[in-house]
Tab-separated table of C-alpha atoms and ligand atoms in Angstrom:
chain	number	residue	atom	x	y	z
A	1	UNK	CA	116.632	134.297	82.215
A	2	UNK	CA	115.843	132.009	85.189
A	3	UNK	CA	114.541	133.315	88.663
A	4	UNK	CA	116.348	132.818	91.611
A	5	UNK	CA	115.229	130.188	94.258
A	6	UNK	CA	111.613	130.827	95.757
A	7	UNK	CA	111.841	132.608	99.040
A	8	UNK	CA	109.884	130.905	101.532
A	9	UNK	CA	106.318	132.034	102.411
A	10	UNK	CA	104.086	131.765	105.481
A	11	UNK	CA	102.740	128.544	105.895
A	12	UNK	CA	98.713	127.664	104.982
A	13	UNK	CA	96.364	126.866	108.078
A	14	UNK	CA	97.533	123.555	109.762
A	15	UNK	CA	94.605	121.036	109.113
A	16	UNK	CA	92.921	121.109	112.434
A	17	UNK	CA	92.697	124.976	112.095
A	18	UNK	CA	91.386	124.521	108.438
A	19	UNK	CA	88.582	122.183	110.278
A	20	UNK	CA	87.799	124.567	112.328
A	21	UNK	CA	87.365	127.590	110.229
A	22	UNK	CA	85.783	125.386	107.470
A	23	UNK	CA	82.939	124.893	109.423
A	24	UNK	CA	82.225	128.857	109.612
A	25	UNK	CA	83.067	129.563	106.263
A	26	UNK	CA	83.011	127.798	102.919
A	27	UNK	CA	86.362	125.792	102.819
A	28	UNK	CA	87.612	127.929	99.262
A	29	UNK	CA	87.116	131.111	100.871
A	30	UNK	CA	89.753	130.474	103.999
A	31	UNK	CA	92.135	127.902	102.031
A	32	UNK	CA	94.032	130.829	99.604
A	33	UNK	CA	96.819	131.254	99.380
A	34	UNK	CA	98.503	128.316	98.187
A	35	UNK	CA	100.870	126.465	100.433
A	36	UNK	CA	104.523	127.500	99.982
A	37	UNK	CA	107.639	125.127	99.374
A	38	UNK	CA	109.848	124.579	102.561
A	39	UNK	CA	112.722	127.071	102.411
A	40	UNK	CA	116.230	125.326	100.787
A	41	UNK	CA	119.551	126.816	100.338
A	42	UNK	CA	120.325	126.119	96.629
A	43	UNK	CA	120.537	128.720	93.952
A	44	UNK	CA	119.992	126.609	90.655
A	45	UNK	CA	122.924	127.549	87.777
A	46	UNK	CA	121.382	129.745	85.084
A	47	UNK	CA	120.230	127.892	82.266
A	48	UNK	CA	120.911	128.535	78.349
A	49	UNK	CA	120.038	125.484	77.092
A	50	UNK	CA	116.986	124.087	74.373
A	51	UNK	CA	113.289	125.319	75.775
A	52	UNK	CA	110.840	123.033	76.860
A	53	UNK	CA	109.049	123.208	73.266
A	54	UNK	CA	112.281	122.867	71.504
A	55	UNK	CA	113.335	119.648	73.693
A	56	UNK	CA	109.699	118.360	73.083
A	57	UNK	CA	110.021	118.888	69.403
A	58	UNK	CA	112.922	116.869	69.356
A	59	UNK	CA	111.837	114.159	71.356
A	60	UNK	CA	108.665	113.852	69.036
A	61	UNK	CA	110.648	113.834	65.842
A	62	UNK	CA	113.727	111.930	67.092
A	63	UNK	CA	112.552	109.800	69.936
A	64	UNK	CA	110.389	106.488	70.111
A	65	UNK	CA	106.858	107.617	69.947
A	66	UNK	CA	106.343	105.560	73.039
A	67	UNK	CA	107.961	107.671	75.469
A	68	UNK	CA	105.569	108.757	77.561
A	69	UNK	CA	105.849	112.137	79.386
A	70	UNK	CA	103.928	113.562	82.260
A	71	UNK	CA	101.582	116.584	82.564
A	72	UNK	CA	99.521	118.628	79.845
A	73	UNK	CA	102.547	120.891	80.032
A	74	UNK	CA	105.521	118.614	80.191
A	75	UNK	CA	108.396	120.155	82.564
A	76	UNK	CA	111.770	120.525	81.542
A	77	UNK	CA	113.911	119.254	84.680
A	78	UNK	CA	117.546	120.721	84.184
A	79	UNK	CA	118.756	120.377	87.697
A	80	UNK	CA	118.791	118.451	90.948
A	81	UNK	CA	119.818	118.900	94.636
A	82	UNK	CA	118.389	116.272	97.286
A	83	UNK	CA	114.911	115.890	96.989
A	84	UNK	CA	114.717	118.957	95.035
A	85	UNK	CA	114.437	119.487	91.164
A	86	UNK	CA	114.416	122.894	89.121
A	87	UNK	CA	113.134	123.520	85.882
A	88	UNK	CA	114.507	125.802	82.909
A	89	UNK	CA	113.293	128.902	84.335
A	90	UNK	CA	114.549	127.914	87.693
A	91	UNK	CA	111.462	127.015	89.810
A	92	UNK	CA	111.997	124.483	92.264
A	93	UNK	CA	109.463	121.295	92.701
A	94	UNK	CA	109.305	119.080	95.823
A	95	UNK	CA	110.324	115.486	94.099
A	96	UNK	CA	108.095	113.005	95.440
A	97	UNK	CA	108.515	110.732	93.194
A	98	UNK	CA	112.431	110.399	92.740
A	99	UNK	CA	112.528	109.487	89.055
A	100	UNK	CA	110.646	106.693	90.344
A	101	UNK	CA	112.052	105.733	93.137
A	102	UNK	CA	115.792	105.647	91.519
A	103	UNK	CA	117.068	108.360	93.565
A	104	UNK	CA	117.829	107.054	96.857
A	105	UNK	CA	120.407	109.638	98.767
A	106	UNK	CA	119.253	112.913	96.834
A	107	UNK	CA	119.648	114.362	93.707
A	108	UNK	CA	123.428	114.903	93.080
A	109	UNK	CA	124.564	113.906	96.664
A	110	UNK	CA	128.051	115.432	97.052
A	111	UNK	CA	129.766	112.022	98.477
A	112	UNK	CA	128.105	109.772	95.918
A	113	UNK	CA	129.529	112.072	93.115
A	114	UNK	CA	132.957	112.596	94.306
A	115	UNK	CA	133.103	108.726	94.126
A	116	UNK	CA	131.957	108.762	90.631
A	117	UNK	CA	134.137	111.343	89.677
A	118	UNK	CA	137.259	110.306	91.335
A	119	UNK	CA	136.838	106.935	89.969
A	120	UNK	CA	136.189	108.313	86.749
A	121	UNK	CA	139.277	110.297	86.553
A	122	UNK	CA	141.210	107.000	87.488
A	123	UNK	CA	139.166	103.992	85.245
A	124	UNK	CA	136.238	104.560	83.592
A	125	UNK	CA	136.085	100.669	82.349
A	126	UNK	CA	136.942	97.636	82.438
A	127	UNK	CA	135.169	94.163	82.095
A	128	UNK	CA	135.559	91.747	85.046
A	129	UNK	CA	137.820	89.698	82.934
A	130	UNK	CA	140.649	92.039	84.677
A	131	UNK	CA	141.158	92.422	88.409
A	132	UNK	CA	140.035	95.684	89.812
A	133	UNK	CA	139.240	95.986	93.513
A	134	UNK	CA	135.856	98.699	93.390
A	135	UNK	CA	133.575	95.827	92.166
A	136	UNK	CA	135.121	93.275	95.169
A	137	UNK	CA	134.832	96.249	97.713
A	138	UNK	CA	131.560	97.041	96.648
A	139	UNK	CA	129.944	93.448	96.035
A	140	UNK	CA	131.730	92.929	99.800
A	141	UNK	CA	129.579	95.756	101.291
A	142	UNK	CA	126.689	94.968	99.782
A	143	UNK	CA	126.377	91.125	100.925
A	144	UNK	CA	127.155	92.632	104.576
A	145	UNK	CA	123.724	94.040	104.066
A	146	UNK	CA	122.206	90.674	103.525
A	147	UNK	CA	120.450	88.230	105.569
A	148	UNK	CA	121.173	84.354	105.615
A	149	UNK	CA	123.369	82.472	103.258
A	150	UNK	CA	122.506	85.491	100.984
A	151	UNK	CA	126.155	86.067	99.871
A	152	UNK	CA	127.083	85.664	96.460
A	153	UNK	CA	126.669	88.908	94.368
A	154	UNK	CA	126.301	89.723	90.117
A	155	UNK	CA	126.188	93.267	89.146
A	156	UNK	CA	124.500	94.358	86.095
A	157	UNK	CA	122.692	97.319	84.669
A	158	UNK	CA	119.218	97.637	85.356
A	159	UNK	CA	116.094	95.603	87.107
A	160	UNK	CA	115.009	94.316	84.044
A	161	UNK	CA	118.370	92.752	83.203
A	162	UNK	CA	118.698	91.523	87.096
A	163	UNK	CA	115.222	89.503	86.790
A	164	UNK	CA	115.938	88.359	83.536
A	165	UNK	CA	119.376	86.872	85.522
A	166	UNK	CA	117.142	85.395	88.377
A	167	UNK	CA	114.646	83.822	86.091
A	168	UNK	CA	117.494	81.868	84.390
A	169	UNK	CA	119.110	81.012	87.695
A	170	UNK	CA	116.075	79.507	89.387
A	171	UNK	CA	115.509	77.399	85.800
A	172	UNK	CA	118.920	76.483	85.555
A	173	UNK	CA	118.988	75.705	89.508
A	174	UNK	CA	115.814	74.217	89.522
A	175	UNK	CA	115.746	72.134	86.310
A	176	UNK	CA	112.069	73.658	86.191
A	177	UNK	CA	110.619	76.250	83.611
A	178	UNK	CA	107.232	77.444	85.537
A	179	UNK	CA	107.484	80.738	86.900
A	180	UNK	CA	104.816	82.609	88.909
A	181	UNK	CA	104.239	85.911	89.445
A	182	UNK	CA	101.488	88.305	90.534
A	183	UNK	CA	99.292	90.217	88.617
A	184	UNK	CA	99.424	93.914	89.005
A	185	UNK	CA	103.241	93.327	89.465
A	186	UNK	CA	106.055	95.060	87.467
A	187	UNK	CA	109.073	93.650	86.592
A	188	UNK	CA	111.247	95.125	83.565
A	189	UNK	CA	110.837	95.800	80.373
A	190	UNK	CA	112.855	93.302	78.553
A	191	UNK	CA	110.717	90.359	76.983
A	192	UNK	CA	111.630	87.679	79.642
A	193	UNK	CA	110.839	90.285	82.580
A	194	UNK	CA	107.724	91.501	80.354
A	195	UNK	CA	106.372	88.129	81.074
A	196	UNK	CA	106.936	88.245	84.642
A	197	UNK	CA	104.826	91.669	84.627
A	198	UNK	CA	101.339	90.455	84.339
A	199	UNK	CA	100.118	90.905	80.818
A	200	UNK	CA	96.644	91.422	82.069
A	201	UNK	CA	97.614	94.538	83.577
A	202	UNK	CA	100.545	96.191	81.415
A	203	UNK	CA	99.113	95.256	78.188
A	204	UNK	CA	101.390	92.970	76.413
A	205	UNK	CA	99.306	90.337	75.003
A	206	UNK	CA	102.445	88.719	73.671
A	207	UNK	CA	103.092	85.585	75.935
A	208	UNK	CA	106.530	85.069	77.115
A	209	UNK	CA	106.547	81.293	77.968
A	210	UNK	CA	105.615	79.297	81.421
A	211	UNK	CA	104.742	82.215	83.671
A	212	UNK	CA	101.692	81.836	85.621
A	213	UNK	CA	100.149	85.233	87.268
A	214	UNK	CA	98.823	84.268	90.213
A	215	UNK	CA	96.029	86.401	92.211
A	216	UNK	CA	97.325	89.453	93.717
A	217	UNK	CA	97.234	89.525	97.118
A	218	UNK	CA	95.816	93.306	97.378
A	219	UNK	CA	94.157	93.836	100.505
A	220	UNK	CA	92.214	96.675	99.495
A	221	UNK	CA	90.977	95.345	96.039
A	222	UNK	CA	92.119	91.804	96.113
A	223	UNK	CA	89.188	89.501	96.086
A	224	UNK	CA	90.334	87.749	99.295
A	225	UNK	CA	90.817	91.138	101.103
A	226	UNK	CA	93.666	90.636	103.543
A	227	UNK	CA	93.398	86.863	103.377
A	228	UNK	CA	97.068	85.727	102.994
A	229	UNK	CA	95.723	81.977	102.661
A	230	UNK	CA	93.327	82.066	100.179
A	231	UNK	CA	95.931	83.929	97.704
A	232	UNK	CA	98.516	81.139	98.768
A	233	UNK	CA	96.165	78.543	97.978
A	234	UNK	CA	96.020	80.064	94.422
A	235	UNK	CA	99.560	79.524	93.964
A	236	UNK	CA	99.452	76.223	95.427
A	237	UNK	CA	96.861	75.383	92.833
A	238	UNK	CA	98.230	77.157	89.774
A	239	UNK	CA	101.636	74.609	90.475
A	240	UNK	CA	99.382	71.382	90.940
A	241	UNK	CA	97.359	71.864	87.865
A	242	UNK	CA	99.704	74.435	85.795
A	243	UNK	CA	102.929	73.257	86.242
A	244	UNK	CA	102.341	69.780	87.109
A	245	UNK	CA	103.425	69.915	90.700
A	246	UNK	CA	106.848	71.460	90.133
A	247	UNK	CA	107.887	75.183	89.593
A	248	UNK	CA	111.195	76.925	88.839
A	249	UNK	CA	110.556	80.010	90.821
A	250	UNK	CA	108.121	82.492	92.504
A	251	UNK	CA	108.865	86.177	91.910
A	252	UNK	CA	107.378	89.180	93.831
A	253	UNK	CA	108.117	92.698	94.629
A	254	UNK	CA	107.264	92.760	98.742
A	255	UNK	CA	105.298	96.503	97.970
A	256	UNK	CA	104.081	96.449	94.212
A	257	UNK	CA	105.876	99.599	92.970
A	258	UNK	CA	104.547	100.604	89.400
A	259	UNK	CA	101.437	98.836	90.322
A	260	UNK	CA	100.328	101.555	92.822
A	261	UNK	CA	102.364	101.062	96.610
A	262	UNK	CA	100.318	97.791	96.984
A	263	UNK	CA	101.550	95.803	99.961
A	264	UNK	CA	100.681	92.308	100.147
A	265	UNK	CA	98.525	90.776	102.881
A	266	UNK	CA	100.397	90.329	106.060
A	267	UNK	CA	101.917	86.642	106.154
A	268	UNK	CA	101.267	85.803	102.006
A	269	UNK	CA	105.003	85.033	101.298
A	270	UNK	CA	105.980	82.872	104.478
A	271	UNK	CA	103.209	80.804	102.964
A	272	UNK	CA	103.869	81.060	99.581
A	273	UNK	CA	107.493	80.462	100.019
A	274	UNK	CA	106.887	77.154	101.858
A	275	UNK	CA	104.511	75.937	98.938
A	276	UNK	CA	107.057	76.872	96.731
A	277	UNK	CA	109.818	75.178	98.081
A	278	UNK	CA	108.214	72.373	98.477
A	279	UNK	CA	107.515	72.044	94.818
A	280	UNK	CA	111.318	72.365	94.088
A	281	UNK	CA	111.408	76.062	93.308
A	282	UNK	CA	113.155	79.155	94.186
A	283	UNK	CA	111.384	82.432	96.097
A	284	UNK	CA	113.030	85.652	94.293
A	285	UNK	CA	112.296	89.217	95.959
A	286	UNK	CA	112.396	91.785	93.475
A	287	UNK	CA	113.928	94.880	95.571
A	288	UNK	CA	114.044	97.486	92.781
A	289	UNK	CA	111.963	99.325	94.694
A	290	UNK	CA	111.445	98.619	98.060
A	291	UNK	CA	115.068	98.097	99.257
A	292	UNK	CA	117.655	99.623	101.089
A	293	UNK	CA	115.752	101.168	104.035
A	294	UNK	CA	113.047	102.657	101.964
A	295	UNK	CA	110.055	100.888	104.029
A	296	UNK	CA	111.724	101.968	106.987
A	297	UNK	CA	111.101	99.684	109.741
A	298	UNK	CA	113.518	97.141	107.724
A	299	UNK	CA	116.118	97.382	105.198
A	300	UNK	CA	115.061	94.876	102.791
A	301	UNK	CA	111.058	94.578	101.742
A	302	UNK	CA	111.155	91.080	102.372
A	303	UNK	CA	112.197	91.251	105.891
A	304	UNK	CA	108.567	93.106	106.288
A	305	UNK	CA	107.078	89.667	105.646
A	306	UNK	CA	109.635	87.851	107.884
A	307	UNK	CA	110.861	85.529	104.889
A	308	UNK	CA	114.592	85.236	103.533
A	309	UNK	CA	114.119	84.747	99.877
A	310	UNK	CA	116.893	82.478	97.434
A	311	UNK	CA	117.502	85.331	95.665
A	312	UNK	CA	117.105	88.810	95.504
A	313	UNK	CA	117.143	91.567	92.675
A	314	UNK	CA	118.279	94.950	93.243
A	315	UNK	CA	118.027	98.363	90.939
A	316	UNK	CA	117.199	101.756	91.037
A	317	UNK	CA	118.105	103.638	94.613
A	318	UNK	CA	121.268	101.223	94.411
A	319	UNK	CA	122.515	103.574	91.963
A	320	UNK	CA	121.260	106.965	93.293
A	321	UNK	CA	120.694	107.744	89.613
A	322	UNK	CA	124.091	105.395	88.111
A	323	UNK	CA	122.658	102.639	85.581
A	324	UNK	CA	123.158	99.707	87.879
A	325	UNK	CA	121.344	95.862	89.161
A	326	UNK	CA	122.426	93.427	91.302
A	327	UNK	CA	121.099	89.780	91.786
A	328	UNK	CA	122.418	88.538	95.368
A	329	UNK	CA	121.975	84.929	96.037
A	330	UNK	CA	123.576	81.865	98.211
A	331	UNK	CA	126.374	80.046	97.012
A	332	UNK	CA	124.727	76.810	95.951
A	333	UNK	CA	122.349	78.395	93.270
A	334	UNK	CA	125.016	80.773	91.869
A	335	UNK	CA	127.032	77.568	91.363
A	336	UNK	CA	124.897	76.618	88.847
A	337	UNK	CA	126.029	79.204	86.613
A	338	UNK	CA	129.695	78.202	86.753
A	339	UNK	CA	128.564	75.830	83.842
A	340	UNK	CA	127.467	78.632	82.199
A	341	UNK	CA	129.352	81.915	80.266
A	342	UNK	CA	127.491	84.762	82.276
A	343	UNK	CA	129.390	88.066	81.242
A	344	UNK	CA	128.376	91.278	81.458
A	345	UNK	CA	130.188	93.701	79.983
A	346	UNK	CA	129.344	96.965	81.936
A	347	UNK	CA	128.232	95.174	85.076
A	348	UNK	CA	129.893	96.088	88.093
A	349	UNK	CA	132.398	98.773	86.018
A	350	UNK	CA	134.367	100.627	88.464
A	351	UNK	CA	132.458	103.832	88.217
A	352	UNK	CA	129.316	102.194	89.175
A	353	UNK	CA	130.835	100.151	91.761
A	354	UNK	CA	132.816	103.036	93.064
A	355	UNK	CA	129.230	104.747	93.190
A	356	UNK	CA	127.189	102.161	94.419
A	357	UNK	CA	129.713	101.621	97.325
A	358	UNK	CA	129.326	105.413	97.984
A	359	UNK	CA	125.138	105.154	98.203
A	360	UNK	CA	125.606	102.029	100.843
A	361	UNK	CA	127.831	104.461	102.917
A	362	UNK	CA	125.622	107.556	102.687
A	363	UNK	CA	122.563	105.747	103.702
A	364	UNK	CA	124.210	104.262	107.053
A	365	UNK	CA	125.961	107.518	107.698
A	366	UNK	CA	122.973	109.641	107.003
A	367	UNK	CA	120.962	107.070	108.821
A	368	UNK	CA	118.135	107.055	106.252
A	369	UNK	CA	116.444	103.832	107.130
A	370	UNK	CA	115.382	105.260	110.770
A	371	UNK	CA	115.019	109.007	108.784
A	372	UNK	CA	112.528	107.030	106.430
A	373	UNK	CA	110.303	105.210	109.310
A	374	UNK	CA	110.269	108.537	111.080
A	375	UNK	CA	109.229	110.828	108.264
A	376	UNK	CA	107.267	108.371	106.520
A	377	UNK	CA	104.830	107.894	109.534
A	378	UNK	CA	104.202	110.990	110.005
A	379	UNK	CA	103.242	111.466	106.298
A	380	UNK	CA	101.060	108.657	106.587
A	381	UNK	CA	99.256	110.214	109.713
A	382	UNK	CA	98.583	113.259	108.246
A	383	UNK	CA	97.738	111.526	105.100
A	384	UNK	CA	95.159	109.312	106.896
A	385	UNK	CA	93.665	112.606	108.692
A	386	UNK	CA	93.196	114.130	105.309
A	387	UNK	CA	91.262	111.012	104.030
A	388	UNK	CA	88.951	111.756	107.007
A	389	UNK	CA	88.165	115.410	105.528
A	390	UNK	CA	87.887	114.164	101.626
A	391	UNK	CA	85.935	111.149	100.883
A	392	UNK	CA	87.736	110.804	97.311
A	393	UNK	CA	90.706	109.434	99.268
A	394	UNK	CA	89.427	105.832	99.529
A	395	UNK	CA	92.904	104.458	100.519
A	396	UNK	CA	96.170	105.427	102.295
A	397	UNK	CA	98.766	102.630	101.948
A	398	UNK	CA	102.513	101.644	101.996
A	399	UNK	CA	105.496	102.160	104.507
A	400	UNK	CA	108.134	104.472	105.402
A	401	UNK	CA	108.682	106.535	102.163
A	402	UNK	CA	107.085	104.485	99.973
A	403	UNK	CA	103.091	105.044	100.024
A	404	UNK	CA	100.236	105.312	98.161
A	405	UNK	CA	96.974	107.173	97.903
A	406	UNK	CA	94.111	105.738	95.984
A	407	UNK	CA	91.160	108.047	94.892
A	408	UNK	CA	87.788	106.817	94.454
A	409	UNK	CA	84.340	108.128	93.776
A	410	UNK	CA	82.480	105.891	95.683
A	411	UNK	CA	84.357	104.359	98.895
A	412	UNK	CA	81.964	101.472	99.379
A	413	UNK	CA	81.992	100.828	95.513
A	414	UNK	CA	86.082	101.382	95.484
A	415	UNK	CA	85.146	103.291	91.802
A	416	UNK	CA	88.530	104.579	90.428
A	417	UNK	CA	88.332	108.378	90.275
A	418	UNK	CA	90.323	108.367	87.497
A	419	UNK	CA	89.126	111.568	85.838
A	420	UNK	CA	89.990	113.420	89.273
A	421	UNK	CA	93.019	111.603	89.749
A	422	UNK	CA	94.140	113.365	86.694
A	423	UNK	CA	93.005	116.586	87.251
A	424	UNK	CA	94.869	116.695	90.704
A	425	UNK	CA	98.062	115.362	89.597
A	426	UNK	CA	98.174	118.552	87.057
A	427	UNK	CA	97.209	120.926	90.038
A	428	UNK	CA	99.770	119.300	92.172
A	429	UNK	CA	102.590	119.943	89.548
A	430	UNK	CA	101.164	123.872	89.437
A	431	UNK	CA	101.822	123.586	93.110
A	432	UNK	CA	105.047	122.658	93.034
A	433	UNK	CA	104.749	118.983	93.726
A	434	UNK	CA	105.763	116.104	91.583
A	435	UNK	CA	104.197	112.756	92.656
A	436	UNK	CA	103.749	109.594	90.742
A	437	UNK	CA	100.420	108.334	89.151
A	438	UNK	CA	99.853	104.204	88.955
A	439	UNK	CA	97.981	101.104	89.541
A	440	UNK	CA	95.846	99.090	87.814
A	441	UNK	CA	93.461	102.429	86.999
A	442	UNK	CA	95.860	105.037	87.100
A	443	UNK	CA	94.290	106.416	90.145
A	444	UNK	CA	96.836	106.075	92.584
A	445	UNK	CA	99.406	108.815	93.583
A	446	UNK	CA	102.633	106.992	94.217
A	447	UNK	CA	104.746	109.170	96.856
A	448	UNK	CA	108.332	107.714	96.828
A	449	UNK	CA	110.470	110.879	97.278
A	450	UNK	CA	114.044	110.549	97.964
A	451	UNK	CA	114.949	109.407	101.347
A	452	UNK	CA	116.146	112.709	102.280
A	453	UNK	CA	113.007	113.974	102.158
A	454	UNK	CA	111.575	115.986	105.009
A	455	UNK	CA	108.606	116.174	107.708
A	456	UNK	CA	108.279	119.693	106.225
A	457	UNK	CA	108.232	118.032	103.157
A	458	UNK	CA	105.869	115.946	103.700
A	459	UNK	CA	103.363	118.705	105.399
A	460	UNK	CA	103.869	120.727	102.126
A	461	UNK	CA	102.874	117.569	99.981
A	462	UNK	CA	99.647	117.022	102.097
A	463	UNK	CA	99.022	120.725	102.468
A	464	UNK	CA	99.215	120.968	98.873
A	465	UNK	CA	96.834	117.661	98.022
A	466	UNK	CA	94.569	118.896	100.777
A	467	UNK	CA	94.443	122.572	98.801
A	468	UNK	CA	93.904	120.545	95.348
A	469	UNK	CA	91.308	118.235	96.268
A	470	UNK	CA	89.036	121.410	98.306
A	471	UNK	CA	89.455	123.288	94.663
A	472	UNK	CA	88.765	120.444	93.052
B	501	PMP	N1	111.220	95.857	89.067
B	501	PMP	C1	110.775	96.730	89.718
B	501	PMP	C2	109.743	96.418	90.879
B	501	PMP	C3	110.622	97.862	88.562
B	501	PMP	O1	109.874	99.084	89.367
B	501	PMP	C4	111.219	98.173	87.742
B	501	PMP	C5	110.888	99.409	87.009
B	501	PMP	N2	110.043	100.433	87.396
B	501	PMP	C6	111.806	96.993	87.252
B	501	PMP	C7	111.780	95.800	88.070
B	501	PMP	C8	112.551	97.377	86.238
B	501	PMP	O2	113.970	97.976	86.174
B	501	PMP	P1	114.447	98.881	85.057
B	501	PMP	O3	113.838	99.568	84.283
B	501	PMP	O4	115.685	99.105	85.899
B	501	PMP	O5	114.831	97.684	83.608
């Protein structure tokens, strides 16, 4: 039988106090008990479904062997409420990964659920060959969030589809073939999107025609540090010598998600957008993870670099869990698609459109962008103080609620602390926090919770990390 919600226990010593006490006694002596989750008023439903072992056995037999699962003892998640998840026993976890940044407003947000349920009762599906107001209302609302002349919306079902369409548009509009993407990027799992996803990082040595992977402007690990100009020169060289001076498009995330919350060197996109435009190409911003206010300082990630792309792709948080993706572009670029047949059976279906519209409204009503700025800066401050106490933390980076913590065994050499990261990852789960793990070397904790994540949640997460590292 599931247990009831965990009762709040007293918090651990604040970091400042711990630092004082740790000067008097060995750290391990004063750290018990482990930090406790902040209180939360929700009683999960009793769960009578298959057990963890049964689900795992079925997955092994009937699902693709390539499906990975996190944790040596996998978690069987059966319910979600806002920033928390519940396993089969009713145990509550802080979700600091939001199903890879997919849940924006919070798990099962009541207003989003209502919109989906009401629309499902009325009409679940009609393709765009008939009229329905839901898709039109939603496109209008989404376009109103975009700067410049980004006013035409295409709806699809995923981020991969969105990036495929963006690449197709870039090629059709410019008449060029060459695409440029960054190493350490992730743009999707379909054939074309995998091509944009840098092969050397993501282990798919299948050449997808005419994609050039340029140096990653990673201020922490990149060869040129934060020198945006040198990285931009690499793009210029690829265009001059790799694509004969002409290019179809350039695509980048503004903070690399799967790559480990890597924020591009300041000023990089402005320089590169100019180079790409001069070579006849268009610039695509992949906002699948960074959009909708998550960065706190801005609604869209590209705004953090002071640019306006020609095409923007979105997915994940746009639907708070619904299979939904979008491409937004200018009327001029969109016009090339009128020469082609562009049909997506489920893209913009009434249920996803109603849900997507509700997501936009909830994020506005609950002022989630400002909330991400506030809680994100608290989280970053606390993580940076933790870094002063633990040498294993080599880098803390990110914006708002899109944060990366990179672990190293040697700060100077930046040697990836792969094994330690794996141990801490398990330990965090035991303590009740689910984070993501990523980066080229698998040594980065990716912290990207639902946007309703609170300051108390941030404190709990940092205390849990502190506790786990001290016990390492
Ligand atoms: N772009 C980015 C930045 C992503 O993180 C992802 C998914 N991790 C995708 C595209 C692909 O999205 P999907 O899995 O919905 O196809």
